[in-house]
mmCIF file of C-alpha atoms in Angstrom:
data_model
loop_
_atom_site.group_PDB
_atom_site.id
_atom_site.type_symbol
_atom_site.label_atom_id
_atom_site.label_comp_id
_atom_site.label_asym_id
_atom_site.label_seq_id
_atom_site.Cartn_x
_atom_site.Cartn_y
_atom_site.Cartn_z
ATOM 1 C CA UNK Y 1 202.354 -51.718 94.160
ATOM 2 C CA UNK Y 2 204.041 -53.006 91.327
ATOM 3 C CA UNK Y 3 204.269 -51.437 87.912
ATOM 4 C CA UNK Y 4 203.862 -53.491 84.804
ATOM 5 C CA UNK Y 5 205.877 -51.991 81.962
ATOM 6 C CA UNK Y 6 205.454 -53.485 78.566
ATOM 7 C CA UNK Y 7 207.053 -52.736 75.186
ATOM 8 C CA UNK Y 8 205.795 -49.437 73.469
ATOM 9 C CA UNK Y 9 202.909 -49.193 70.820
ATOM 10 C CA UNK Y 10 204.864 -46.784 67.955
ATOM 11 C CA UNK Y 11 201.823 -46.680 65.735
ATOM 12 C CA UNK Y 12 198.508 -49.100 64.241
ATOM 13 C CA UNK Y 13 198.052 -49.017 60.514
ATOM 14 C CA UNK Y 14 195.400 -49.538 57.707
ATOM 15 C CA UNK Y 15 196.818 -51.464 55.004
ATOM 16 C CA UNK Y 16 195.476 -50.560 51.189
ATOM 17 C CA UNK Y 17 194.265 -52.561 48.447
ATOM 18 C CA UNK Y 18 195.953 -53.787 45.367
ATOM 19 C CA UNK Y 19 195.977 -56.237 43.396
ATOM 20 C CA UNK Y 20 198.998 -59.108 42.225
ATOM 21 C CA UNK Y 21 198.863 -60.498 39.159
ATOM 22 C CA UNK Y 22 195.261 -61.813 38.024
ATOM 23 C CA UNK Y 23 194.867 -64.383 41.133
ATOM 24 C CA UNK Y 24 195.068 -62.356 44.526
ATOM 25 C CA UNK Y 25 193.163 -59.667 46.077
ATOM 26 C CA UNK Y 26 195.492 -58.226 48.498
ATOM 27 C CA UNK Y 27 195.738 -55.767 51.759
ATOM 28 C CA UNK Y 28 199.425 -54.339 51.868
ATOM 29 C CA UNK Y 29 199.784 -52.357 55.511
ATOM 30 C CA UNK Y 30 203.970 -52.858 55.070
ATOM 31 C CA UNK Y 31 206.415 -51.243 53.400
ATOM 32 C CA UNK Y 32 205.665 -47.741 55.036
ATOM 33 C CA UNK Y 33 207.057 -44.768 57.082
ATOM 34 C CA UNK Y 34 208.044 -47.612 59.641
ATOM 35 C CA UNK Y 35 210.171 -50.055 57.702
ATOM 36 C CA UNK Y 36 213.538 -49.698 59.515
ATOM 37 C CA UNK Y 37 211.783 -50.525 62.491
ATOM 38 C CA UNK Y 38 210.695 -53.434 61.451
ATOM 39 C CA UNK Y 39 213.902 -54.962 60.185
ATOM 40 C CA UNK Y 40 214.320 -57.506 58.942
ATOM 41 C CA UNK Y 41 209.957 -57.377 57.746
ATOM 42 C CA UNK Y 42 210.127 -56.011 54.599
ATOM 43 C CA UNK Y 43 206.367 -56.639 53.052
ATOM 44 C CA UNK Y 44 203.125 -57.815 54.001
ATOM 45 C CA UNK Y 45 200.760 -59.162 51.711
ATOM 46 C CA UNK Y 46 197.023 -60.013 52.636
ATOM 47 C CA UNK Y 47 195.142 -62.114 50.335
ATOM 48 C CA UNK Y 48 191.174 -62.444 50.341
ATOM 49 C CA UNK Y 49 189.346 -64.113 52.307
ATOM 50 C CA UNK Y 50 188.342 -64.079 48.607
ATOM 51 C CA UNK Y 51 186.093 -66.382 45.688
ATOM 52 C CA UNK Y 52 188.178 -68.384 43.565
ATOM 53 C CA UNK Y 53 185.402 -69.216 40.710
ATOM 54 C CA UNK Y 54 185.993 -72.904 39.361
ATOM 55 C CA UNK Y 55 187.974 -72.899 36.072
ATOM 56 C CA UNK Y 56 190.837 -74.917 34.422
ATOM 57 C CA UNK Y 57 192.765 -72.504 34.046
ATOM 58 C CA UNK Y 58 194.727 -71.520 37.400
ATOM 59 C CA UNK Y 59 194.919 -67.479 38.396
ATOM 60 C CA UNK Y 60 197.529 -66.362 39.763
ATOM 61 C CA UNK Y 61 201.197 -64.024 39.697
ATOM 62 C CA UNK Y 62 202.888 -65.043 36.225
ATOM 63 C CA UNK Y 63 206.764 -65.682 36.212
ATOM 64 C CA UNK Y 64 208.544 -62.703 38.190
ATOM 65 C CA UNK Y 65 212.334 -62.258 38.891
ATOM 66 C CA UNK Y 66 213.480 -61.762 42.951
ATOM 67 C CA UNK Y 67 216.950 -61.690 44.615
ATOM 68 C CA UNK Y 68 218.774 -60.785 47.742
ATOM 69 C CA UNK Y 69 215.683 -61.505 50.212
ATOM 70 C CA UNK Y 70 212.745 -64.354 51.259
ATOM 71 C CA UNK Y 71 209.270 -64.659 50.575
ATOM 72 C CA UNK Y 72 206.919 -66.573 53.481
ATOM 73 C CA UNK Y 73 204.003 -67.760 52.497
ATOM 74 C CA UNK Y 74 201.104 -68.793 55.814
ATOM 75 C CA UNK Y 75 198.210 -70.602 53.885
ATOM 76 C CA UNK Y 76 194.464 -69.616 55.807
ATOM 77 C CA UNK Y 77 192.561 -71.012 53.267
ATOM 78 C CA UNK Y 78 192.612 -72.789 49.988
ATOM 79 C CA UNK Y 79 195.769 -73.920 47.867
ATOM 80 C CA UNK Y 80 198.562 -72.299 46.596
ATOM 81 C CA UNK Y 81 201.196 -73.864 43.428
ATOM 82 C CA UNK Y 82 204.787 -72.701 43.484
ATOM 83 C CA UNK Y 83 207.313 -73.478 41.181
ATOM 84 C CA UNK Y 84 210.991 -71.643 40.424
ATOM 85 C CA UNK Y 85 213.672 -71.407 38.506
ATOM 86 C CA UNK Y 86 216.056 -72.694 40.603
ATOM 87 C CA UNK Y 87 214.150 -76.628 40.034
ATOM 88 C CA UNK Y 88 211.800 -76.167 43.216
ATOM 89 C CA UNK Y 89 208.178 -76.776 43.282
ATOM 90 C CA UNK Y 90 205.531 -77.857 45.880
ATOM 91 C CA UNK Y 91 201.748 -76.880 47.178
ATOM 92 C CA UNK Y 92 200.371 -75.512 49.986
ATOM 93 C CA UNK Y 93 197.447 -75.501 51.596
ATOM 94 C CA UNK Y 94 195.790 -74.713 55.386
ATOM 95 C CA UNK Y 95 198.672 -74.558 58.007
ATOM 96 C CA UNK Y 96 201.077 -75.420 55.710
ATOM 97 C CA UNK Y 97 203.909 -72.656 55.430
ATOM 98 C CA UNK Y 98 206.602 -71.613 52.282
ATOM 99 C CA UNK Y 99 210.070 -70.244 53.178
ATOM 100 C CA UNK Y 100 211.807 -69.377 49.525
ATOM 101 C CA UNK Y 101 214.873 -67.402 49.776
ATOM 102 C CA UNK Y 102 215.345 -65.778 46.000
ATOM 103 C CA UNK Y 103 219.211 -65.389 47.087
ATOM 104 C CA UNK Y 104 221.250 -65.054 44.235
ATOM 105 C CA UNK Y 105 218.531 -64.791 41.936
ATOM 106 C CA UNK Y 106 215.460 -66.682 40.575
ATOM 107 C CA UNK Y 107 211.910 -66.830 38.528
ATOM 108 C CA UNK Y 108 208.904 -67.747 39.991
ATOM 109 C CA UNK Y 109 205.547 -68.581 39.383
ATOM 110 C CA UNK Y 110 202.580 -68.705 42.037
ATOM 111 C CA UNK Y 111 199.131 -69.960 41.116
ATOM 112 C CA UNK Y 112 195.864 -71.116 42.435
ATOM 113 C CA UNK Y 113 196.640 -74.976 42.975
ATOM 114 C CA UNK Y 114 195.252 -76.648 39.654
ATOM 115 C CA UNK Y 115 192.442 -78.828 41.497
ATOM 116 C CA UNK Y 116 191.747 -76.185 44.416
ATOM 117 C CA UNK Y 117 190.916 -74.511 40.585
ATOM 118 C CA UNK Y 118 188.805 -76.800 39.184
ATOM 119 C CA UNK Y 119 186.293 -77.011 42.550
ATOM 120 C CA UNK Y 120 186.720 -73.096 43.854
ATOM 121 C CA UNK Y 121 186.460 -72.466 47.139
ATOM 122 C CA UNK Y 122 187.984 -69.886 49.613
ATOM 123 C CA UNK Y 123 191.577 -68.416 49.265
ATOM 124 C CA UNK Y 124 193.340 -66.817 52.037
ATOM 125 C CA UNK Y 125 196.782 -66.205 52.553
ATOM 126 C CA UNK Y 126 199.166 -63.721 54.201
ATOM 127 C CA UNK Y 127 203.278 -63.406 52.145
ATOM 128 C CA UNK Y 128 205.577 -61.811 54.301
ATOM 129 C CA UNK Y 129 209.204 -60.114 52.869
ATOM 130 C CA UNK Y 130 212.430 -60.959 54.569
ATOM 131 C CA UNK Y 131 215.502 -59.681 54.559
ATOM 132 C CA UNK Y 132 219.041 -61.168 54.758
ATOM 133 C CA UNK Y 133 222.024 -59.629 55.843
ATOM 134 C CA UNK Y 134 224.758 -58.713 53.377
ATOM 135 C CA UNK Y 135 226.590 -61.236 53.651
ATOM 136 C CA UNK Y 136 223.946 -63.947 52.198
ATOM 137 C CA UNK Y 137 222.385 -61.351 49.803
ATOM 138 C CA UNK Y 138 224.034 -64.125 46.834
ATOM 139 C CA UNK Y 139 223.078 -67.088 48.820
ATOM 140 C CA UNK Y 140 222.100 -70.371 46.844
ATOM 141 C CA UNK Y 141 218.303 -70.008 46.206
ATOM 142 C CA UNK Y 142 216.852 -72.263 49.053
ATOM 143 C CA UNK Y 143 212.479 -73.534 49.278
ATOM 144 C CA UNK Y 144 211.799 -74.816 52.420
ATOM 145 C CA UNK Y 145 208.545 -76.459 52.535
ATOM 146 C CA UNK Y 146 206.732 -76.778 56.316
ATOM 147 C CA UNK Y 147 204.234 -78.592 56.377
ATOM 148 C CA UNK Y 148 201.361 -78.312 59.405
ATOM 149 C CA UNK Y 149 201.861 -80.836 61.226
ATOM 150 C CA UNK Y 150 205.646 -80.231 61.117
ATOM 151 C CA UNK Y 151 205.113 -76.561 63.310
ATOM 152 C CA UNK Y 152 204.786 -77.161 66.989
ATOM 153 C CA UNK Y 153 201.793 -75.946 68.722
ATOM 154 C CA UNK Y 154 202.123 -74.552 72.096
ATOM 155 C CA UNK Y 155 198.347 -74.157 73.919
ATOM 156 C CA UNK Y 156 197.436 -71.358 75.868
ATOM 157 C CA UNK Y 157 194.370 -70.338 78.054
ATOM 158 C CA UNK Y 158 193.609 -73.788 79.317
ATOM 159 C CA UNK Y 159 192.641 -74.687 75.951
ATOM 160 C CA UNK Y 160 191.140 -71.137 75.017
ATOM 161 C CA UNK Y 161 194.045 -70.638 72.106
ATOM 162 C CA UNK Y 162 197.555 -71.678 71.237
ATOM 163 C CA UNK Y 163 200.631 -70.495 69.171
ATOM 164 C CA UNK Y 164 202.297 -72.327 66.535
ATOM 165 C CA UNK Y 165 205.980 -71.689 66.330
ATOM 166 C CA UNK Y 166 207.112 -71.160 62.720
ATOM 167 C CA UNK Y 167 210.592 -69.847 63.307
ATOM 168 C CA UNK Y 168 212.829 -69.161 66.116
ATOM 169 C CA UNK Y 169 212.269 -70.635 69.574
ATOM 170 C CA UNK Y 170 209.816 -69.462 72.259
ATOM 171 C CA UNK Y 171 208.828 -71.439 75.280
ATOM 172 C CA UNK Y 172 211.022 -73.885 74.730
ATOM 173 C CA UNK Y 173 209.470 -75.132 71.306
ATOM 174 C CA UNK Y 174 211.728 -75.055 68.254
ATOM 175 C CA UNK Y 175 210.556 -73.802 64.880
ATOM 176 C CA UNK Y 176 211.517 -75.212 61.573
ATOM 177 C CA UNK Y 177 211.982 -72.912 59.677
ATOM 178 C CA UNK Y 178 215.785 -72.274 58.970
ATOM 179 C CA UNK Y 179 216.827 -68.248 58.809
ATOM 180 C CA UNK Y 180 219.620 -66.405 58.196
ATOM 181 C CA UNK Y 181 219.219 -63.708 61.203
ATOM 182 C CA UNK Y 182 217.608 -64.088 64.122
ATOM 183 C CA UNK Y 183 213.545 -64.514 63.787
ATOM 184 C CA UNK Y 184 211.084 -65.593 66.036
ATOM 185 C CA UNK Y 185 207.622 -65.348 63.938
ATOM 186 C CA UNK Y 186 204.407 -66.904 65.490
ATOM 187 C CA UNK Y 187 201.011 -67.676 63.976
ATOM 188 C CA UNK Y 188 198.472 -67.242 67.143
ATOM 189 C CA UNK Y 189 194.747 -68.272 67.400
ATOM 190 C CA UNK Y 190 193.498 -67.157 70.831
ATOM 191 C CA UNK Y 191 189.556 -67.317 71.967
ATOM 192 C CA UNK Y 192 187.122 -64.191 72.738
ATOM 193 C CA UNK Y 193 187.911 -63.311 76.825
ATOM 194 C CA UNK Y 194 191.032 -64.863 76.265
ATOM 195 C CA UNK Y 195 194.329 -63.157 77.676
ATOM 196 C CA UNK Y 196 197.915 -63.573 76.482
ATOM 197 C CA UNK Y 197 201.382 -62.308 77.576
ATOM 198 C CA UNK Y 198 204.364 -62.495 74.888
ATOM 199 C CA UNK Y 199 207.714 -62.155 75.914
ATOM 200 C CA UNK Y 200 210.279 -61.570 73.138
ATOM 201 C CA UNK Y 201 214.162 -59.849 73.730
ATOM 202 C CA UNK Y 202 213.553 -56.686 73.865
ATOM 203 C CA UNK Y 203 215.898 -55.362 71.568
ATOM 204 C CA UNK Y 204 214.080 -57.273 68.692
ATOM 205 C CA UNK Y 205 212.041 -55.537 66.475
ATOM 206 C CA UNK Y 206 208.216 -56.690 66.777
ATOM 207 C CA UNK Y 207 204.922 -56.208 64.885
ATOM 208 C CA UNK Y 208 201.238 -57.972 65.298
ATOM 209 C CA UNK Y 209 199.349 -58.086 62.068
ATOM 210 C CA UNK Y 210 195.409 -59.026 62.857
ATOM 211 C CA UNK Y 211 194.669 -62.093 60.586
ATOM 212 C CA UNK Y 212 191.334 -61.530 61.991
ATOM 213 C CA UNK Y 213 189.650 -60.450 64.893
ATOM 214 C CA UNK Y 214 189.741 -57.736 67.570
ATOM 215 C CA UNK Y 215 192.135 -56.742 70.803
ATOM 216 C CA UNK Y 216 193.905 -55.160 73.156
ATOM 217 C CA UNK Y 217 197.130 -54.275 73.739
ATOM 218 C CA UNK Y 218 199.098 -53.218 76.900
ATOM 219 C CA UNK Y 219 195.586 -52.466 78.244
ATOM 220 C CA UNK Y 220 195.717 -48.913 76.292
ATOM 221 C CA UNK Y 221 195.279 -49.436 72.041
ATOM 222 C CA UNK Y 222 192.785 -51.400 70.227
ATOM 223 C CA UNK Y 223 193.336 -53.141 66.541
ATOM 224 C CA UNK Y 224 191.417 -55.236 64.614
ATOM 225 C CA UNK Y 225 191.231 -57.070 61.355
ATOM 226 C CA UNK Y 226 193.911 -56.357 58.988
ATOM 227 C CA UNK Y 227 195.521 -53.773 60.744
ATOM 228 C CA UNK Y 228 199.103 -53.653 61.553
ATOM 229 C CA UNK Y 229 200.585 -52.881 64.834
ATOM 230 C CA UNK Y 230 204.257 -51.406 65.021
ATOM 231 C CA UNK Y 231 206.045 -51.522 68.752
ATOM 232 C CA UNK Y 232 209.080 -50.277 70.068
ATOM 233 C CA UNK Y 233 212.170 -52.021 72.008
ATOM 234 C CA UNK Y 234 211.913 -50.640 75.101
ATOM 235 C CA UNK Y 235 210.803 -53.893 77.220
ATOM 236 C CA UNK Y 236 210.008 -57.349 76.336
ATOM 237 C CA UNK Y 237 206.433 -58.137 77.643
ATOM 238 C CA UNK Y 238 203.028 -56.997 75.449
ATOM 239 C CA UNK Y 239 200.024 -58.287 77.011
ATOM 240 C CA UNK Y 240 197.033 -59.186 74.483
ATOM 241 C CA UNK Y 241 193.346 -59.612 75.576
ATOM 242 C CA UNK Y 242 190.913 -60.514 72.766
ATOM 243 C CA UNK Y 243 187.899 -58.987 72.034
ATOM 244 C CA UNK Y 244 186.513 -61.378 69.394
ATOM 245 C CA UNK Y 245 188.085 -64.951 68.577
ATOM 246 C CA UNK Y 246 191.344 -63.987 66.764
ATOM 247 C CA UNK Y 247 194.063 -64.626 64.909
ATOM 248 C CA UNK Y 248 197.226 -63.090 64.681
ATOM 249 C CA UNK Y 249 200.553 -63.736 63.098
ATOM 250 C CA UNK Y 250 203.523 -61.746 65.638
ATOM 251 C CA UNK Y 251 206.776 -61.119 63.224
ATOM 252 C CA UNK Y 252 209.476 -60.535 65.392
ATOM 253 C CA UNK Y 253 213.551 -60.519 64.933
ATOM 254 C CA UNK Y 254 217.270 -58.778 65.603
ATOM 255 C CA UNK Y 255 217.278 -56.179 63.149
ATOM 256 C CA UNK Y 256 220.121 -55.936 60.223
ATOM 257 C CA UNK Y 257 221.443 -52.779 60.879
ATOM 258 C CA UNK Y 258 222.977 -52.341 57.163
ATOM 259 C CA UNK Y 259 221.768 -49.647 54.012
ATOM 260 C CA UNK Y 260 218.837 -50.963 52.114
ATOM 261 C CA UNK Y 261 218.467 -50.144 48.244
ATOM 262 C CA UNK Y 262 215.434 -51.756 46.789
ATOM 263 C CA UNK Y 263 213.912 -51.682 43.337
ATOM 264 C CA UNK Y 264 210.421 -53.723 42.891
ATOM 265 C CA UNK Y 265 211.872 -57.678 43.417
ATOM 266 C CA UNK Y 266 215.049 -56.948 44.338
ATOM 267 C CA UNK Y 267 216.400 -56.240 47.652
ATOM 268 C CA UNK Y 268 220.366 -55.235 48.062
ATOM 269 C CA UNK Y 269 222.690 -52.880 49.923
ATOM 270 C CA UNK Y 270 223.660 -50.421 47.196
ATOM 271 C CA UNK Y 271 222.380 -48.743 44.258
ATOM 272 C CA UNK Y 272 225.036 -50.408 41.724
ATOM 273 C CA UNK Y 273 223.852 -53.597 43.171
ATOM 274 C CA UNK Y 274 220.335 -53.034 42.206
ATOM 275 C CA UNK Y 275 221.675 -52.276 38.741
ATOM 276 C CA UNK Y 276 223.996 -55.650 38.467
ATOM 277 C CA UNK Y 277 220.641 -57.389 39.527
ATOM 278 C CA UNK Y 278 218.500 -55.809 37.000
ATOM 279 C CA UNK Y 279 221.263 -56.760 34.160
ATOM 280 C CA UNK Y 280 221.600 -59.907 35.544
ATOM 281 C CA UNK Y 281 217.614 -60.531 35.002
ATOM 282 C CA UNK Y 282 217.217 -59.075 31.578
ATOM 283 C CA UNK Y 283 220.406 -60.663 30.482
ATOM 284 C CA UNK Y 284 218.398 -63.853 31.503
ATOM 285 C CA UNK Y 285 221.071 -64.976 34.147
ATOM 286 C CA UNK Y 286 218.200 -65.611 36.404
ATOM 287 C CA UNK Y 287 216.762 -68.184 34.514
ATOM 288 C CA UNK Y 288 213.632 -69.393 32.523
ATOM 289 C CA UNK Y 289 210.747 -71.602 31.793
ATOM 290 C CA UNK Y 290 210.625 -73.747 29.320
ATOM 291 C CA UNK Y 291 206.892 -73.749 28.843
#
């Protein structure tokens, strides 16, 4: 008889609640104990489902400084505003993805979308943390805007799910999202009953966060909504089967084997870095808003 081997299960984790700014109600299960395992994932953020209450006056995360890594934003529900320091600007709403790498330095503002403000209506999104290798730590700040119907879809279960490909390839489907290590992340919907078998290189690092829903994995751990799931890099297969109808986003990547220093935004390789990036940002180097 043959026996299945599939890529260890290192640990499942609760995230806990916090709150950004006045606009998002947020489950955080990453950073933790297992961050250099999950190189290059640096963060995940968990907003709502939550209530956005019609007003004119758009919630949100007021200007904030960031260099040396990326922020992802996956839109669920509702409609997020960006805009930076750097000139870029743009909204996103259901499917529609944000890439920003802060690079050398930047401001930033995210709100509720102005007219997503004015109705209400349902906000949910998940903001991931990337890192870059050394080397593009002082990159030109970059916004890469993905649109839905830009992310190939790849169906699965005879029509029971499918996977949409936001970076890296898998199964022959190119994302397009542009990175600076090697990433493969995946947004998956799959049906209740359904089954699914990932294959990634198995010296990638790998984590499933639950959007929502419930499953198994390797036919021996359980996790369900908004609980994070850390494996190891022992083989390349982890076979899902789903409980309830669920969604899942599967971060995966080659880690960056290099010293981290971090200090609230920014994300570097040394201490006296973090200090040069603090100066920089109270110095105003990183720029402003005019209004």
């Amino acid at each position: 008889m043959e026996i299945l081997k599939y890529r260890r299960i290192f640990q499942v984790i609760d995230g806990v609640e916090k709150k950004v700014g006045d606009g998002f109600e947020v489950i955080s299960p990453m950073p933790g104990s297992r961050i250099r395992q999950l190189s290059p994932f640096l963060l995940i953020d968990h907003t709502g489902p939550m209530a956005v209450h019609p007003t004119d006056k758009p919630l949100g995360a007021d200007p904030h400084p960031h260099r040396g890594f990326e922020t992802v934003t996956i839109v669920y529900q509702g409609y997020l505003a960006h805009r930076d320091t750097a000139g870029y600007s743009g909204k996103i709403g259901p499917g529609d993805v944000q890439w920003m790498t802060a690079g050398s330095g930047l401001l930033h503002e995210e709100r509720h979308e102005k007219e997503f403000s004015k109705q209400g209506g349902i906000l949910e999104l998940v903001q991931l943390w990337v890192n870059v290798p050394k080397k593009d730590k002082m990159a030109l700040p970059r916004y890469q805007e993905l649109p839905a119907n830009t992310i190939p879809v790849i169906e699965t279960g005879e029509g029971k799910g499918k996977i949409r490909v936001i970076a890296g390839k898998y199964e022959d489907q190119l994302g397009p999202a542009e990175t600076f290590s090697a990433i493969t992340m995946l947004d998956v919907e799959q049906a209740q009953g359904s089954e699914l078998k990932l294959h990634l290189p198995a010296h990638y690092n790998v984590g499933i966060y639950v959007v929502k829903g419930a499953l198994n994995l390797n036919g021996n751990r359980e996790a369900k909504t908004k609980q994070w799931v850390v494996f190891g890099w022992d083989f390349p297969d982890i076979v899902l089967k789903f409980t309830e109808d669920t969604k899942l986003l599967v971060l995966s990547g080659e880690p960056i084997e290099e010293s981290l220093a971090t200090y609230g935004p920014f994300v570097m390789n040394t201490n006296q870095e973090l200090i040069q990036a603090i100066e920089d940002f109270e110095s105003g180097r990183m720029g402003s808003f005019k209004d």
